[in-house]
Coordinates of C-alpha atoms in Angstrom, one line a residue:
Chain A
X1 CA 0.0 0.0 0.0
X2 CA 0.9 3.5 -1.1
X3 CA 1.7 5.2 2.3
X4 CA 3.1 9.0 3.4
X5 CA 3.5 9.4 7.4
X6 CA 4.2 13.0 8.5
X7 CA 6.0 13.4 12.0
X8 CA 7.9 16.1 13.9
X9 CA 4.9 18.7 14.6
X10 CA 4.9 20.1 17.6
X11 CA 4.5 23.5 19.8
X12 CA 7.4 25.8 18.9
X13 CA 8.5 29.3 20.5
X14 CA 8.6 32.2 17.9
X15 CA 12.4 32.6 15.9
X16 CA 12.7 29.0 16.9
X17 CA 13.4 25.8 14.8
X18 CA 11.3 22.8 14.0
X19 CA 12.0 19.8 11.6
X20 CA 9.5 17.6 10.0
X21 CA 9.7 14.0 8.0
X22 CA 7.5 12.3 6.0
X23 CA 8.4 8.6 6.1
X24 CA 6.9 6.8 2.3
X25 CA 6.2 3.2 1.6
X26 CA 4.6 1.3 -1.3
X27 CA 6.4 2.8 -4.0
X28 CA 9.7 4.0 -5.8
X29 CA 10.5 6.5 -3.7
X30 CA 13.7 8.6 -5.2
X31 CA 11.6 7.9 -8.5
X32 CA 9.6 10.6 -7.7
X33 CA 9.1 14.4 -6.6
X34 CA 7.5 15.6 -3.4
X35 CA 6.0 18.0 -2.1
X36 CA 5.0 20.0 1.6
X37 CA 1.7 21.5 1.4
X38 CA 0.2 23.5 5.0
X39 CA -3.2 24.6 6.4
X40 CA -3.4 27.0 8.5
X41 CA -6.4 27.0 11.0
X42 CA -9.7 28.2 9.3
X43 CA -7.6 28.4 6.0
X44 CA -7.1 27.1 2.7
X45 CA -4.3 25.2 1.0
X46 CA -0.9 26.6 0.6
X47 CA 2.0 25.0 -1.2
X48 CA 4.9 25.0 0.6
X49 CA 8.2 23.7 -1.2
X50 CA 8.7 20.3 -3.6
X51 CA 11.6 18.3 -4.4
X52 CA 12.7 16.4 -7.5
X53 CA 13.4 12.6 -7.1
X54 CA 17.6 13.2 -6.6
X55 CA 16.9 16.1 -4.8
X56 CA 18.7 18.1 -7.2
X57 CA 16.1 20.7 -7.7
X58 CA 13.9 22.2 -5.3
X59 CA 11.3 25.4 -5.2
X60 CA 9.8 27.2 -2.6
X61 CA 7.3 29.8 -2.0
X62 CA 8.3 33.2 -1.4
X63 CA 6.0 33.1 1.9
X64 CA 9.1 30.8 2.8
X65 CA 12.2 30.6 1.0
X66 CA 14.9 31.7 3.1
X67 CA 13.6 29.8 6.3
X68 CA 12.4 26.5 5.0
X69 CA 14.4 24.0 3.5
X70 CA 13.4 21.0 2.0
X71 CA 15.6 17.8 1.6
X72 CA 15.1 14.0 0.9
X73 CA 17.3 11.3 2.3
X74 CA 16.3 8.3 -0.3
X75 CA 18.4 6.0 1.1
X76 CA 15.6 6.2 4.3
X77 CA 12.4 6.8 2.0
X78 CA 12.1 9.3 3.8
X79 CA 11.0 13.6 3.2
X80 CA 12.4 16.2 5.5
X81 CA 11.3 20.2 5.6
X82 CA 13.5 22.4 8.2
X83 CA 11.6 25.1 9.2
X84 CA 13.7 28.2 11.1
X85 CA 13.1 31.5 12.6
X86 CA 9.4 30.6 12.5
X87 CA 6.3 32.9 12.9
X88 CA 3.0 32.8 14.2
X89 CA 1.7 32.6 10.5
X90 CA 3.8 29.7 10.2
X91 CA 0.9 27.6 12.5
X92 CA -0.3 24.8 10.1
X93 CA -1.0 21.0 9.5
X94 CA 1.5 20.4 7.5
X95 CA 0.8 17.7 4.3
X96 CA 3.9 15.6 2.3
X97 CA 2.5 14.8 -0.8
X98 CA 4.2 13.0 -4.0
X99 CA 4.4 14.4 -7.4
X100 CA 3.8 11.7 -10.1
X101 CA 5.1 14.3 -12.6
X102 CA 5.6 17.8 -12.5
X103 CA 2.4 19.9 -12.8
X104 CA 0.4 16.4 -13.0
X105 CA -1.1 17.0 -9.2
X106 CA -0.3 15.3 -6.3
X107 CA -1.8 12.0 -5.8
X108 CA -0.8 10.6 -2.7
X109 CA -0.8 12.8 0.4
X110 CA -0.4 12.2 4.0
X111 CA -2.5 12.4 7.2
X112 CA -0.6 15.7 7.7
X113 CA 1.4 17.0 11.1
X114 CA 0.7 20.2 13.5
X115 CA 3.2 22.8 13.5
X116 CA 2.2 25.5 16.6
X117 CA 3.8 28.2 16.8
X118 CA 3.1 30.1 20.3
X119 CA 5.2 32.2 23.2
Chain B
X1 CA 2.4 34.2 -9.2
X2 CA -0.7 33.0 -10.7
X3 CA -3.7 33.8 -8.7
X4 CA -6.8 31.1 -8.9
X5 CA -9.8 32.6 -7.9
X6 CA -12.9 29.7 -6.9
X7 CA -16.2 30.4 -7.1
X8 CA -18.7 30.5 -4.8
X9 CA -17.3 30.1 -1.9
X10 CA -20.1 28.1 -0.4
X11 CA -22.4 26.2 -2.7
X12 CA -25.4 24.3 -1.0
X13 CA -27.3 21.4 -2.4
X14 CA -28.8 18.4 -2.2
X15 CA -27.7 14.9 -2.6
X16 CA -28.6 13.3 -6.3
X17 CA -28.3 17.6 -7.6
X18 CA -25.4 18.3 -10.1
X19 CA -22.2 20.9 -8.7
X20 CA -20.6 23.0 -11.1
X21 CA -17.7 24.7 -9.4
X22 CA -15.4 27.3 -11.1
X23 CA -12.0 28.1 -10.9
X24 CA -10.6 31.0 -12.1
X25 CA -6.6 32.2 -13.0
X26 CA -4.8 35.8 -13.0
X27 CA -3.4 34.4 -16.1
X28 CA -2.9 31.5 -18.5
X29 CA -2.5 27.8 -17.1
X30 CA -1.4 25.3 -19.4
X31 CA -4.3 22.4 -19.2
X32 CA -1.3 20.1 -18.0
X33 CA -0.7 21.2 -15.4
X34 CA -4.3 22.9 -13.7
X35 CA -5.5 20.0 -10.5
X36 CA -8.9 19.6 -8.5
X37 CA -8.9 18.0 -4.8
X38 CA -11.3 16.9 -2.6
X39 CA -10.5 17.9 0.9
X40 CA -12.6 16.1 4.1
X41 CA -11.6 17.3 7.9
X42 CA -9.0 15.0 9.4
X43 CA -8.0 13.6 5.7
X44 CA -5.2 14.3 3.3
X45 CA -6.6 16.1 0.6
X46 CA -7.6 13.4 -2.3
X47 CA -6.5 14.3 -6.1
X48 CA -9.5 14.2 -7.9
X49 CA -8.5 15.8 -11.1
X50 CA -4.9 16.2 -13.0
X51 CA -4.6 17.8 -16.7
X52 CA -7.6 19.5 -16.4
X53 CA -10.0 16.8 -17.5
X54 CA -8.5 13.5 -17.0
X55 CA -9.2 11.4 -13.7
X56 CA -7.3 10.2 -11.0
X57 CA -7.4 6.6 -10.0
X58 CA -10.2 5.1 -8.7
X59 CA -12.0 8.5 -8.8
X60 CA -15.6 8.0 -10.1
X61 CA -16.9 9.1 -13.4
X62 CA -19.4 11.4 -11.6
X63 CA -16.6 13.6 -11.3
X64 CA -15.3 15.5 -14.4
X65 CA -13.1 18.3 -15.3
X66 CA -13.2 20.8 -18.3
X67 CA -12.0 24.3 -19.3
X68 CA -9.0 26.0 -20.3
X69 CA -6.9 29.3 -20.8
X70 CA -7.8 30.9 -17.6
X71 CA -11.2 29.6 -17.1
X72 CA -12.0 25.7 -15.8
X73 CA -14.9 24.2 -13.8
X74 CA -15.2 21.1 -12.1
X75 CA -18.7 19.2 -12.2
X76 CA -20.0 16.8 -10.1
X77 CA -23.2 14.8 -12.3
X78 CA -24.9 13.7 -9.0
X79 CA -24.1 14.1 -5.8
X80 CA -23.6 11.3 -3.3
X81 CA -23.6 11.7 0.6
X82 CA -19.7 11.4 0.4
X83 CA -18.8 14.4 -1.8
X84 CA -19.8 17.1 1.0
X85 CA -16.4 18.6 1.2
X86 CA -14.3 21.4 0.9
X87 CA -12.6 21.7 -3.4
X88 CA -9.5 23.2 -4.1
X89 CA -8.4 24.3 -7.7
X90 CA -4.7 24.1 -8.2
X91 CA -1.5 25.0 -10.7
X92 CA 1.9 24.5 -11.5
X93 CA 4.0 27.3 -13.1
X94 CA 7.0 29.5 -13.5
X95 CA 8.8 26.8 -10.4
X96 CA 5.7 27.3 -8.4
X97 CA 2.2 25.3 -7.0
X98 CA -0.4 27.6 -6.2
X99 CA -4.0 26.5 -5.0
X100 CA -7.2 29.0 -5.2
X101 CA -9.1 29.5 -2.0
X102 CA -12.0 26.4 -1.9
X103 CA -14.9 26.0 -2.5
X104 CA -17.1 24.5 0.3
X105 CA -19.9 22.0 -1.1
X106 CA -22.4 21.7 2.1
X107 CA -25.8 19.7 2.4
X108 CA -29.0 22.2 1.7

């Protein structure tokens, strides 16, 4: 079975540092791009940052880049998103999703993570 | 950036009733790459939609996707007791994903 499991949420002090992993099973994993995807409460989605399969290439969102990075260890199966000097507006579930080709959607997704960002 | 703009925001109906729902872009999306999602509380979102028109796996054939340029919908022939969820539109373009706000399909 096709499987993404999001861990590493948790409550985090303003300018402070959190990191998240998606562990994946069921498929190919370096074969494949990824992607982090957030809700904040009583919001919509927002796409966060993706990763090609070798982790060669990644993008971000300019709500982000600078204090996200994304990485992929595929030697683990395993998705990684390294959040610093966070902000309030940075409180979220936070989604890993895979990329069966670029543009083509996202079509498996996680059970998503809680990222709390609080004094 | 790309802006995708749904509407409504809120559509109410009935079960067995047909749900047009529109999505909107600033500018151009290739077909290729323009997404739907079904998004339940307490659930990963669920791709419903990828190239505009074509359907993911295992989605039903009640669910279908047209439009292009900067104008798509996504229709939903009859509506089962399941479908009551949030939609979201999305994109991919110049490096970048962007989703549009939902739409939220509740019970009348």
């Amino acid at each position: 079975e096709v499987q993404l499991l999001e861990s590493g949420g948790d409550l985090v002090q303003p300018g402070g540092s959190l990191r998240l992993s998606c562990a994946a099973s069921g498929f190919t994993f370096s074969s494949y791009a990824m992607s982090w995807v957030r809700q904040a409460p009583g919001k919509g989605l927002e796409w966060v940052s993706a990763i090609s399969g070798n982790g060669g290439t990644t993008y971000y969102a300019d709500s982000v880049r600078g204090r996200i990075t994304i990485s992929r260890d595929n030697s683990r199966n395993t998705l990684y998103v390294q959040m610093n000097n966070v902000r309030a507006e940075d409180t979220a579930v936070y989604y890993c999703a895979k990329i069966p080709r670029w543009g083509y959607g996202m079509d498996v997704w996680g059970q998503g993570t809680t990222v709390t960002v609080s004094s | 950036e790309i802006v995708l703009t749904q509407s409504p925001g809120t559509l109410s109906l009935s079960p067995g009733e047909r749900a047009t729902l529109s999505c909107r872009a600033s500018q151009s999306v290739s077909s290729s790459y323009l997404a739907w999602y079904q998004h339940k509380p307490g659930q990963g979102p669920r791709l419903l939609i990828y190239g505009a028109s074509s359907r993911a796996t295992g989605i039903p054939d009640r669910f279908g996707g047209g439009g292009s340029g900067t104008d798509f919908t996504l229709t939903i022939s009859r509506l089962e007791p399941e479908d009551f969820a949030v939609y979201y539109c999305q994109q991919f373009g110049s490096s970048s994903y962007t989703f549009g706000q939902g739409t939220k399909l509740e019970i009348k």
